[in-house]
PDB file of C-alpha atoms and ligand atoms in Angstrom:
ATOM      1  CA  MET O 115     117.680  81.805  31.418  1.00 51.00           C
ATOM      2  CA  PRO O 116     121.010  83.143  32.787  1.00 52.00           C
ATOM      3  CA  ALA O 117     121.803  86.796  32.102  1.00 50.00           C
ATOM      4  CA  MET O 118     123.621  87.140  28.756  1.00 59.00           C
ATOM      5  CA  ASP O 119     126.336  89.519  29.981  1.00 77.00           C
ATOM      6  CA  ARG O 120     127.967  87.162  32.486  1.00 85.00           C
ATOM      7  CA  PRO O 121     128.542  83.407  32.760  1.00 87.00           C
ATOM      8  CA  ALA O 122     125.946  81.395  34.690  1.00 95.00           C
ATOM      9  CA  ARG O 123     127.295  80.724  38.167  1.00 98.00           C
ATOM     10  CA  VAL O 124     126.482  77.005  38.394  1.00 98.00           C
ATOM     11  CA  ALA O 125     126.422  76.114  34.698  1.00 98.00           C
ATOM     12  CA  GLY O 126     126.498  72.382  33.983  1.00 97.00           C
ATOM     13  CA  LYS O 127     126.106  71.380  37.631  1.00 98.00           C
ATOM     14  CA  VAL O 128     123.497  68.883  38.803  1.00 98.00           C
ATOM     15  CA  ALA O 129     121.551  69.729  41.961  1.00 99.00           C
ATOM     16  CA  ILE O 130     119.044  68.134  44.315  1.00 99.00           C
ATOM     17  CA  VAL O 131     117.029  70.575  46.437  1.00 99.00           C
ATOM     18  CA  THR O 132     114.791  69.189  49.193  1.00 99.00           C
ATOM     19  CA  GLY O 133     111.826  71.156  50.445  1.00 98.00           C
ATOM     20  CA  ALA O 134     111.632  72.533  46.912  1.00 99.00           C
ATOM     21  CA  ALA O 135     107.817  72.690  46.896  1.00 98.00           C
ATOM     22  CA  SER O 136     107.739  75.730  49.181  1.00 98.00           C
ATOM     23  CA  GLY O 137     109.506  78.732  50.642  1.00 98.00           C
ATOM     24  CA  ILE O 138     113.295  78.735  50.768  1.00 98.00           C
ATOM     25  CA  GLY O 139     113.769  75.407  48.948  1.00 98.00           C
ATOM     26  CA  HIS O 140     111.540  76.589  46.118  1.00 98.00           C
ATOM     27  CA  ALA O 141     113.477  79.846  45.770  1.00 98.00           C
ATOM     28  CA  CYS O 142     116.797  77.939  45.826  1.00 99.00           C
ATOM     29  CA  ALA O 143     115.616  75.566  43.084  1.00 98.00           C
ATOM     30  CA  ARG O 144     114.497  78.502  40.941  1.00 98.00           C
ATOM     31  CA  GLN O 145     117.732  80.440  41.421  1.00 98.00           C
ATOM     32  CA  LEU O 146     119.987  77.422  40.812  1.00 98.00           C
ATOM     33  CA  ALA O 147     118.099  76.696  37.595  1.00 98.00           C
ATOM     34  CA  HIS O 148     118.355  80.367  36.618  1.00 98.00           C
ATOM     35  CA  GLU O 149     122.123  80.168  37.131  1.00 98.00           C
ATOM     36  CA  GLY O 150     122.526  77.150  34.866  1.00 98.00           C
ATOM     37  CA  ALA O 151     122.160  74.043  37.049  1.00 98.00           C
ATOM     38  CA  LEU O 152     119.969  71.040  36.275  1.00 98.00           C
ATOM     39  CA  VAL O 153     117.704  70.857  39.301  1.00 98.00           C
ATOM     40  CA  VAL O 154     115.800  67.916  40.804  1.00 99.00           C
ATOM     41  CA  LEU O 155     113.122  69.363  43.068  1.00 99.00           C
ATOM     42  CA  ALA O 156     112.507  66.903  45.906  1.00 99.00           C
ATOM     43  CA  ASP O 157     109.658  67.149  48.381  1.00 99.00           C
ATOM     44  CA  ARG O 158     106.994  65.026  50.050  1.00 98.00           C
ATOM     45  CA  ASN O 159     104.292  67.376  48.786  1.00 98.00           C
ATOM     46  CA  VAL O 160     103.631  65.958  45.312  1.00 98.00           C
ATOM     47  CA  GLU O 161     101.105  68.526  44.093  1.00 98.00           C
ATOM     48  CA  ARG O 162     103.119  71.605  45.007  1.00 98.00           C
ATOM     49  CA  GLY O 163     106.418  69.962  44.068  1.00 98.00           C
ATOM     50  CA  GLN O 164     105.181  69.086  40.598  1.00 98.00           C
ATOM     51  CA  ALA O 165     103.846  72.602  40.126  1.00 98.00           C
ATOM     52  CA  ALA O 166     107.202  74.074  41.153  1.00 98.00           C
ATOM     53  CA  ALA O 167     109.045  71.812  38.681  1.00 98.00           C
ATOM     54  CA  GLU O 168     106.595  72.619  35.881  1.00 98.00           C
ATOM     55  CA  GLU O 169     107.209  76.305  36.464  1.00 98.00           C
ATOM     56  CA  LEU O 170     110.911  75.697  35.709  1.00 98.00           C
ATOM     57  CA  GLY O 171     110.288  73.307  32.794  1.00 98.00           C
ATOM     58  CA  ALA O 172     112.542  70.555  31.411  1.00 97.00           C
ATOM     59  CA  PRO O 173     115.210  69.385  32.094  1.00 97.00           C
ATOM     60  CA  HIS O 174     114.331  70.245  35.697  1.00 98.00           C
ATOM     61  CA  ARG O 175     111.986  67.769  37.323  1.00 98.00           C
ATOM     62  CA  PHE O 176     110.173  66.815  40.488  1.00 98.00           C
ATOM     63  CA  ALA O 177     111.012  63.754  42.615  1.00 98.00           C
ATOM     64  CA  GLN O 178     108.820  62.639  45.473  1.00 98.00           C
ATOM     65  CA  LEU O 179     110.947  62.211  48.591  1.00 99.00           C
ATOM     66  CA  GLU O 180     110.248  61.743  52.268  1.00 99.00           C
ATOM     67  CA  VAL O 181     113.581  62.888  53.716  1.00 99.00           C
ATOM     68  CA  THR O 182     113.363  60.523  56.703  1.00 99.00           C
ATOM     69  CA  ASP O 183     113.222  57.512  54.357  1.00 98.00           C
ATOM     70  CA  GLU O 184     116.706  55.998  54.081  1.00 98.00           C
ATOM     71  CA  GLU O 185     115.888  53.851  51.036  1.00 98.00           C
ATOM     72  CA  GLY O 186     114.140  56.761  49.383  1.00 98.00           C
ATOM     73  CA  TRP O 187     117.397  58.723  49.515  1.00 98.00           C
ATOM     74  CA  THR O 188     119.384  55.850  48.001  1.00 98.00           C
ATOM     75  CA  ARG O 189     116.835  55.494  45.198  1.00 98.00           C
ATOM     76  CA  LEU O 190     116.822  59.227  44.457  1.00 98.00           C
ATOM     77  CA  VAL O 191     120.592  59.698  44.406  1.00 98.00           C
ATOM     78  CA  ASP O 192     121.120  56.525  42.323  1.00 98.00           C
ATOM     79  CA  GLU O 193     118.494  57.674  39.856  1.00 98.00           C
ATOM     80  CA  VAL O 194     119.940  61.191  39.522  1.00 98.00           C
ATOM     81  CA  VAL O 195     123.437  59.815  38.916  1.00 98.00           C
ATOM     82  CA  ALA O 196     122.109  57.231  36.431  1.00 98.00           C
ATOM     83  CA  ARG O 197     120.298  59.931  34.439  1.00 98.00           C
ATOM     84  CA  ALA O 198     122.615  62.935  34.764  1.00 98.00           C
ATOM     85  CA  GLY O 199     125.949  61.171  35.338  1.00 98.00           C
ATOM     86  CA  ARG O 200     126.837  63.218  38.431  1.00 98.00           C
ATOM     87  CA  LEU O 201     125.647  65.122  41.485  1.00 98.00           C
ATOM     88  CA  ASP O 202     127.323  68.430  42.329  1.00 99.00           C
ATOM     89  CA  ILE O 203     124.977  70.198  44.748  1.00 99.00           C
ATOM     90  CA  LEU O 204     122.651  69.085  47.538  1.00 99.00           C
ATOM     91  CA  VAL O 205     120.553  71.712  49.287  1.00 99.00           C
ATOM     92  CA  ASN O 206     118.832  70.265  52.359  1.00 99.00           C
ATOM     93  CA  GLY O 207     115.904  72.678  52.625  1.00 98.00           C
ATOM     94  CA  ALA O 208     113.177  70.386  53.950  1.00 98.00           C
ATOM     95  CA  GLY O 209     112.436  71.165  57.575  1.00 98.00           C
ATOM     96  CA  ILE O 210     109.685  71.681  60.107  1.00 97.00           C
ATOM     97  CA  GLY O 211     109.259  74.084  63.014  1.00 96.00           C
ATOM     98  CA  LEU O 212     107.037  73.474  66.039  1.00 95.00           C
ATOM     99  CA  ARG O 213     106.869  75.880  68.934  1.00 94.00           C
ATOM    100  CA  GLY O 214     107.327  74.788  72.549  1.00 96.00           C
ATOM    101  CA  SER O 215     109.573  75.598  75.522  1.00 98.00           C
ATOM    102  CA  ILE O 216     111.177  73.098  77.907  1.00 98.00           C
ATOM    103  CA  GLU O 217     107.943  73.411  79.936  1.00 98.00           C
ATOM    104  CA  THR O 218     105.446  73.030  77.101  1.00 97.00           C
ATOM    105  CA  ALA O 219     107.091  71.039  74.275  1.00 97.00           C
ATOM    106  CA  THR O 220     106.157  67.393  73.887  1.00 98.00           C
ATOM    107  CA  LEU O 221     108.593  64.562  73.277  1.00 98.00           C
ATOM    108  CA  ALA O 222     106.578  63.641  70.172  1.00 98.00           C
ATOM    109  CA  ASP O 223     107.188  67.131  68.713  1.00 97.00           C
ATOM    110  CA  LEU O 224     110.880  66.941  69.512  1.00 98.00           C
ATOM    111  CA  ARG O 225     111.158  63.528  67.844  1.00 98.00           C
ATOM    112  CA  GLN O 226     109.303  64.725  64.758  1.00 98.00           C
ATOM    113  CA  MET O 227     111.637  67.699  64.336  1.00 98.00           C
ATOM    114  CA  TRP O 228     114.661  65.509  65.029  1.00 98.00           C
ATOM    115  CA  ALA O 229     113.576  63.018  62.363  1.00 98.00           C
ATOM    116  CA  VAL O 230     113.029  65.596  59.626  1.00 98.00           C
ATOM    117  CA  ASN O 231     115.538  68.323  60.512  1.00 98.00           C
ATOM    118  CA  VAL O 232     118.463  66.149  61.634  1.00 99.00           C
ATOM    119  CA  GLU O 233     118.016  62.580  60.382  1.00 99.00           C
ATOM    120  CA  GLY O 234     116.771  63.842  57.003  1.00 99.00           C
ATOM    121  CA  VAL O 235     119.862  66.037  56.601  1.00 99.00           C
ATOM    122  CA  PHE O 236     122.158  63.234  57.785  1.00 99.00           C
ATOM    123  CA  LEU O 237     120.701  60.759  55.274  1.00 99.00           C
ATOM    124  CA  GLY O 238     120.864  63.241  52.398  1.00 99.00           C
ATOM    125  CA  CYS O 239     124.444  64.254  53.116  1.00 99.00           C
ATOM    126  CA  ARG O 240     125.526  60.630  53.488  1.00 98.00           C
ATOM    127  CA  ALA O 241     123.971  59.560  50.193  1.00 98.00           C
ATOM    128  CA  ALA O 242     125.353  62.557  48.285  1.00 99.00           C
ATOM    129  CA  PHE O 243     128.786  62.470  49.966  1.00 98.00           C
ATOM    130  CA  ALA O 244     129.599  59.052  48.524  1.00 98.00           C
ATOM    131  CA  VAL O 245     128.921  60.239  44.959  1.00 98.00           C
ATOM    132  CA  MET O 246     130.719  63.555  45.442  1.00 98.00           C
ATOM    133  CA  LYS O 247     133.764  61.884  46.979  1.00 98.00           C
ATOM    134  CA  ALA O 248     133.992  59.475  44.025  1.00 98.00           C
ATOM    135  CA  GLN O 249     133.813  62.336  41.510  1.00 98.00           C
ATOM    136  CA  GLY O 250     136.182  64.526  43.580  1.00 98.00           C
ATOM    137  CA  SER O 251     133.869  67.524  43.970  1.00 98.00           C
ATOM    138  CA  GLY O 252     130.570  68.643  45.436  1.00 98.00           C
ATOM    139  CA  SER O 253     128.836  71.152  47.689  1.00 99.00           C
ATOM    140  CA  LEU O 254     126.474  70.213  50.511  1.00 99.00           C
ATOM    141  CA  ILE O 255     124.351  73.070  51.857  1.00 99.00           C
ATOM    142  CA  ASN O 256     122.266  72.540  54.969  1.00 99.00           C
ATOM    143  CA  LEU O 257     119.480  74.889  56.037  1.00 99.00           C
ATOM    144  CA  SER O 258     119.964  75.298  59.764  1.00 99.00           C
ATOM    145  CA  SER O 259     118.567  78.465  61.374  1.00 98.00           C
ATOM    146  CA  ILE O 260     119.616  81.374  63.555  1.00 98.00           C
ATOM    147  CA  ALA O 261     117.944  79.135  66.167  1.00 98.00           C
ATOM    148  CA  GLY O 262     120.947  76.825  65.688  1.00 98.00           C
ATOM    149  CA  ILE O 263     123.220  79.575  67.024  1.00 98.00           C
ATOM    150  CA  VAL O 264     121.076  81.764  69.317  1.00 97.00           C
ATOM    151  CA  GLY O 265     118.546  80.277  71.764  1.00 97.00           C
ATOM    152  CA  ASP O 266     114.810  80.969  71.705  1.00 96.00           C
ATOM    153  CA  ALA O 267     112.925  79.925  74.848  1.00 97.00           C
ATOM    154  CA  ASP O 268     109.799  78.979  72.916  1.00 95.00           C
ATOM    155  CA  LEU O 269     111.582  76.855  70.285  1.00 96.00           C
ATOM    156  CA  ALA O 270     113.399  74.307  72.465  1.00 98.00           C
ATOM    157  CA  GLY O 271     113.169  71.305  70.146  1.00 98.00           C
ATOM    158  CA  TYR O 272     113.688  73.380  66.997  1.00 98.00           C
ATOM    159  CA  CYS O 273     116.829  75.000  68.497  1.00 98.00           C
ATOM    160  CA  ALA O 274     118.155  71.553  69.435  1.00 98.00           C
ATOM    161  CA  SER O 275     117.582  70.174  65.941  1.00 98.00           C
ATOM    162  CA  LYS O 276     119.113  73.187  64.190  1.00 98.00           C
ATOM    163  CA  GLY O 277     122.135  73.203  66.507  1.00 98.00           C
ATOM    164  CA  ALA O 278     122.674  69.579  65.524  1.00 99.00           C
ATOM    165  CA  VAL O 279     122.587  70.491  61.822  1.00 99.00           C
ATOM    166  CA  ARG O 280     125.250  73.141  62.454  1.00 98.00           C
ATOM    167  CA  MET O 281     127.693  70.663  64.039  1.00 98.00           C
ATOM    168  CA  LEU O 282     126.843  67.824  61.650  1.00 99.00           C
ATOM    169  CA  SER O 283     127.788  70.159  58.802  1.00 99.00           C
ATOM    170  CA  LYS O 284     131.174  70.942  60.361  1.00 99.00           C
ATOM    171  CA  SER O 285     131.921  67.240  60.860  1.00 99.00           C
ATOM    172  CA  ILE O 286     131.032  66.486  57.227  1.00 99.00           C
ATOM    173  CA  ALA O 287     133.190  69.426  56.095  1.00 99.00           C
ATOM    174  CA  LEU O 288     136.203  67.850  57.816  1.00 99.00           C
ATOM    175  CA  SER O 289     135.531  64.468  56.167  1.00 98.00           C
ATOM    176  CA  GLY O 290     135.257  66.166  52.783  1.00 99.00           C
ATOM    177  CA  ALA O 291     138.116  68.647  53.017  1.00 98.00           C
ATOM    178  CA  LYS O 292     140.758  66.460  51.343  1.00 98.00           C
ATOM    179  CA  VAL O 293     138.441  64.894  48.762  1.00 98.00           C
ATOM    180  CA  GLY O 294     136.837  67.974  47.197  1.00 98.00           C
ATOM    181  CA  VAL O 295     133.515  67.885  49.064  1.00 99.00           C
ATOM    182  CA  ARG O 296     132.456  71.069  50.854  1.00 99.00           C
ATOM    183  CA  CYS O 297     129.701  71.353  53.450  1.00 99.00           C
ATOM    184  CA  ASN O 298     128.295  74.536  54.974  1.00 99.00           C
ATOM    185  CA  SER O 299     125.289  75.510  57.079  1.00 99.00           C
ATOM    186  CA  VAL O 300     123.011  78.493  56.443  1.00 99.00           C
ATOM    187  CA  HIS O 301     121.353  80.279  59.365  1.00 98.00           C
ATOM    188  CA  PRO O 302     118.408  82.526  58.495  1.00 98.00           C
ATOM    189  CA  SER O 303     116.343  84.524  60.985  1.00 98.00           C
ATOM    190  CA  PHE O 304     112.592  84.761  60.280  1.00 97.00           C
ATOM    191  CA  ILE O 305     112.009  84.529  56.522  1.00 98.00           C
ATOM    192  CA  ASP O 306     108.672  85.295  54.876  1.00 97.00           C
ATOM    193  CA  THR O 307     107.557  81.734  53.975  1.00 97.00           C
ATOM    194  CA  PRO O 308     104.652  79.406  54.809  1.00 96.00           C
ATOM    195  CA  MET O 309     106.696  78.077  57.763  1.00 94.00           C
ATOM    196  CA  VAL O 310     106.744  81.494  59.407  1.00 94.00           C
ATOM    197  CA  GLU O 311     103.030  81.945  58.674  1.00 92.00           C
ATOM    198  CA  GLU O 312     102.447  78.650  60.488  1.00 92.00           C
ATOM    199  CA  LEU O 313     104.644  79.669  63.440  1.00 89.00           C
ATOM    200  CA  ALA O 314     102.830  83.016  63.636  1.00 91.00           C
ATOM    201  CA  ARG O 315      99.558  81.063  63.712  1.00 92.00           C
ATOM    202  CA  GLN O 316     100.887  78.873  66.550  1.00 87.00           C
ATOM    203  CA  TRP O 317     101.794  82.099  68.422  1.00 88.00           C
ATOM    204  CA  GLY O 318      98.217  83.408  68.113  1.00 90.00           C
ATOM    205  CA  GLY O 319      98.103  84.679  64.534  1.00 87.00           C
ATOM    206  CA  SER O 320      97.503  88.403  65.123  1.00 88.00           C
ATOM    207  CA  PRO O 321      99.171  91.019  62.871  1.00 87.00           C
ATOM    208  CA  LYS O 322     101.096  92.060  66.010  1.00 91.00           C
ATOM    209  CA  ILE O 323     102.850  88.662  66.084  1.00 92.00           C
ATOM    210  CA  ARG O 324     104.058  89.082  62.520  1.00 90.00           C
ATOM    211  CA  GLU O 325     105.343  92.546  63.398  1.00 93.00           C
ATOM    212  CA  ARG O 326     107.166  91.111  66.456  1.00 92.00           C
ATOM    213  CA  LEU O 327     108.829  88.501  64.245  1.00 93.00           C
ATOM    214  CA  ALA O 328     109.873  91.247  61.823  1.00 95.00           C
ATOM    215  CA  GLN O 329     111.283  93.343  64.658  1.00 96.00           C
ATOM    216  CA  ALA O 330     113.356  90.396  65.953  1.00 94.00           C
ATOM    217  CA  ALA O 331     115.956  91.423  63.351  1.00 97.00           C
ATOM    218  CA  PRO O 332     117.660  94.820  63.851  1.00 98.00           C
ATOM    219  CA  MET O 333     116.826  95.566  60.198  1.00 98.00           C
ATOM    220  CA  GLY O 334     113.172  95.459  61.291  1.00 98.00           C
ATOM    221  CA  ARG O 335     111.769  93.144  58.630  1.00 97.00           C
ATOM    222  CA  LEU O 336     111.435  89.516  57.644  1.00 97.00           C
ATOM    223  CA  GLY O 337     113.966  88.197  55.150  1.00 98.00           C
ATOM    224  CA  THR O 338     112.857  86.840  51.778  1.00 98.00           C
ATOM    225  CA  ALA O 339     113.360  83.341  50.417  1.00 98.00           C
ATOM    226  CA  GLN O 340     115.042  84.922  47.402  1.00 98.00           C
ATOM    227  CA  GLU O 341     117.675  86.542  49.631  1.00 98.00           C
ATOM    228  CA  VAL O 342     118.491  83.135  51.132  1.00 99.00           C
ATOM    229  CA  ALA O 343     118.611  81.609  47.631  1.00 99.00           C
ATOM    230  CA  HIS O 344     121.310  84.083  46.564  1.00 98.00           C
ATOM    231  CA  LEU O 345     123.498  82.932  49.464  1.00 98.00           C
ATOM    232  CA  VAL O 346     122.821  79.283  48.652  1.00 99.00           C
ATOM    233  CA  VAL O 347     123.821  79.763  44.994  1.00 98.00           C
ATOM    234  CA  PHE O 348     127.068  81.344  46.159  1.00 98.00           C
ATOM    235  CA  LEU O 349     127.780  78.294  48.350  1.00 99.00           C
ATOM    236  CA  ALA O 350     126.830  75.957  45.502  1.00 99.00           C
ATOM    237  CA  SER O 351     129.092  77.692  43.008  1.00 98.00           C
ATOM    238  CA  ASP O 352     132.882  77.576  42.650  1.00 98.00           C
ATOM    239  CA  GLU O 353     132.962  81.207  43.856  1.00 98.00           C
ATOM    240  CA  SER O 354     132.975  79.747  47.378  1.00 98.00           C
ATOM    241  CA  ALA O 355     135.660  77.109  46.627  1.00 98.00           C
ATOM    242  CA  PHE O 356     137.642  77.807  49.845  1.00 98.00           C
ATOM    243  CA  ILE O 357     134.605  77.954  52.146  1.00 99.00           C
ATOM    244  CA  THR O 358     133.764  74.803  54.070  1.00 99.00           C
ATOM    245  CA  GLY O 359     132.612  74.070  57.604  1.00 99.00           C
ATOM    246  CA  ALA O 360     131.291  77.632  57.809  1.00 99.00           C
ATOM    247  CA  GLU O 361     128.061  78.810  59.418  1.00 98.00           C
ATOM    248  CA  LEU O 362     126.656  81.635  57.325  1.00 98.00           C
ATOM    249  CA  THR O 363     124.117  83.843  59.059  1.00 98.00           C
ATOM    250  CA  ILE O 364     121.494  85.694  57.022  1.00 98.00           C
ATOM    251  CA  ASP O 365     119.553  87.437  59.737  1.00 98.00           C
ATOM    252  CA  GLY O 366     119.249  91.191  59.280  1.00 98.00           C
ATOM    253  CA  GLY O 367     121.782  91.651  62.105  1.00 98.00           C
ATOM    254  CA  LEU O 368     119.985  89.517  64.711  1.00 97.00           C
ATOM    255  CA  SER O 369     123.098  87.647  65.849  1.00 97.00           C
ATOM    256  CA  ALA O 370     125.225  90.826  65.949  1.00 96.00           C
ATOM    257  CA  ARG O 371     123.641  91.801  69.261  1.00 90.00           C
TER     258      ARG O 371
HETATM  259  N1  LIG K 414     111.210  80.469  57.213  1.00 96.07           N
HETATM  260  C1  LIG K 414     112.047  80.768  58.175  1.00 96.07           C
HETATM  261  O1  LIG K 414     111.877  81.772  58.908  1.00 96.07           O
HETATM  262  C2  LIG K 414     113.254  79.933  58.435  1.00 96.07           C
HETATM  263  C3  LIG K 414     114.255  80.460  59.262  1.00 96.07           C
HETATM  264  C4  LIG K 414     115.374  79.703  59.525  1.00 96.07           C
HETATM  265  C5  LIG K 414     115.520  78.456  58.968  1.00 96.07           C
HETATM  266  N2  LIG K 414     114.552  77.967  58.163  1.00 96.07           N
HETATM  267  C6  LIG K 414     114.749  76.626  57.618  1.00 96.07           C
HETATM  268  O2  LIG K 414     114.751  76.686  56.205  1.00 96.07           O
HETATM  269  C7  LIG K 414     114.192  75.489  55.667  1.00 96.07           C
HETATM  270  C8  LIG K 414     113.045  75.840  54.729  1.00 96.07           C
HETATM  271  O3  LIG K 414     112.053  76.533  55.472  1.00 96.07           O
HETATM  272  P1  LIG K 414     110.792  77.237  54.786  1.00 96.07           P
HETATM  273  O4  LIG K 414     110.499  78.421  55.596  1.00 96.07           O
HETATM  274  O5  LIG K 414     111.038  77.364  53.335  1.00 96.07           O
HETATM  275  O6  LIG K 414     109.672  76.150  55.100  1.00 96.07           O
HETATM  276  P2  LIG K 414     108.330  75.757  54.276  1.00 96.07           P
HETATM  277  O7  LIG K 414     107.430  75.156  55.294  1.00 96.07           O
HETATM  278  O8  LIG K 414     107.855  76.892  53.469  1.00 96.07           O
HETATM  279  O9  LIG K 414     108.847  74.632  53.284  1.00 96.07           O
HETATM  280  C9  LIG K 414     109.346  73.411  53.755  1.00 96.07           C
HETATM  281  C10 LIG K 414     109.193  72.349  52.671  1.00 96.07           C
HETATM  282  O10 LIG K 414     109.763  71.149  53.191  1.00 96.07           O
HETATM  283  C11 LIG K 414     108.920  70.068  52.860  1.00 96.07           C
HETATM  284  N3  LIG K 414     109.074  69.017  53.856  1.00 96.07           N
HETATM  285  C12 LIG K 414     108.823  69.091  55.181  1.00 96.07           C
HETATM  286  N4  LIG K 414     109.040  67.907  55.761  1.00 96.07           N
HETATM  287  C13 LIG K 414     109.456  67.056  54.779  1.00 96.07           C
HETATM  288  C14 LIG K 414     109.833  65.697  54.758  1.00 96.07           C
HETATM  289  N5  LIG K 414     109.805  64.956  55.877  1.00 96.07           N
HETATM  290  N6  LIG K 414     110.213  65.152  53.581  1.00 96.07           N
HETATM  291  C15 LIG K 414     110.221  65.882  52.457  1.00 96.07           C
HETATM  292  N7  LIG K 414     109.847  67.181  52.406  1.00 96.07           N
HETATM  293  C16 LIG K 414     109.472  67.763  53.561  1.00 96.07           C
HETATM  294  C17 LIG K 414     107.510  70.658  52.900  1.00 96.07           C
HETATM  295  O11 LIG K 414     106.596  69.876  52.145  1.00 96.07           O
HETATM  296  C18 LIG K 414     107.749  72.041  52.312  1.00 96.07           C
HETATM  297  O12 LIG K 414     107.583  72.020  50.902  1.00 96.07           O
HETATM  298  C19 LIG K 414     113.778  74.640  56.868  1.00 96.07           C
HETATM  299  O13 LIG K 414     114.793  73.733  57.175  1.00 96.07           O
HETATM  300  C20 LIG K 414     113.643  75.663  57.973  1.00 96.07           C
HETATM  301  O14 LIG K 414     113.815  75.091  59.239  1.00 96.07           O
HETATM  302  C21 LIG K 414     113.423  78.669  57.874  1.00 96.07           C
END
């Protein structure tokens, strides 16, 4: 429940969060619910998604979604609007990260990341934009990455996909500026989630790798999903009413170098 001594920051708003079964998406769903929103937790992982929704309890609920499925997005958004009457917040948290440089990455890996990280975000924003435009308000929040701003030699396809999310978000922000729809991208450095565990495994899995990832940020540690969720709630709430088309870094100083 929201704290009693201050108003909930997204009270009465209706949100869809993708990737809500794990990591950053899960933390965003939890924090949005805590701050008063009705949250639909969308993910392709049914077991973990249902568990995450059960943890929050009604009226929050799980919806199975493969973000690359165009019809799946239409069904989900139609259903949310039919049940809740509106859609105020979309957090595109679903994403995948596969290592590989221009010398080692495969085209299949690049296409997989492009499908989930870019096409999935495009489809979600398009479906939600129509509803938000009609109601005259809404906030679209896309999880890009610091890899969408700063290059990493061993993440060629991931960098490309996250750079695309950054510019897609700015284009959407311009379409939405006169009709009440905001769109922003969020750019975390390494955050302590299952995705980073998997990347660390792909890089050899030793404790030294994890320490190297932590030291990538001048603050010398991994970020937490909860820290990203606080930023996302700010972007979802009316506190950020004049912020659109922005790229918000949350990186322990990494991009200050
Ligand atoms: N963890 C990090 O260090 C980090 C840093 C920068 C950006 N990001 C971005 O933040 C977002 C969340 O990352 P995370 O670390 O929480 O990852 P995670 O692997 O912990 O969670 C990702 C979730 O997305 C879901 N998902 C993946 N593909 C999907 C698909 N096609 N359809 C539906 N659901 C799908 C997974 O089932 C999972 O529940 C991603 O977009 C990621 O690229 C993460």
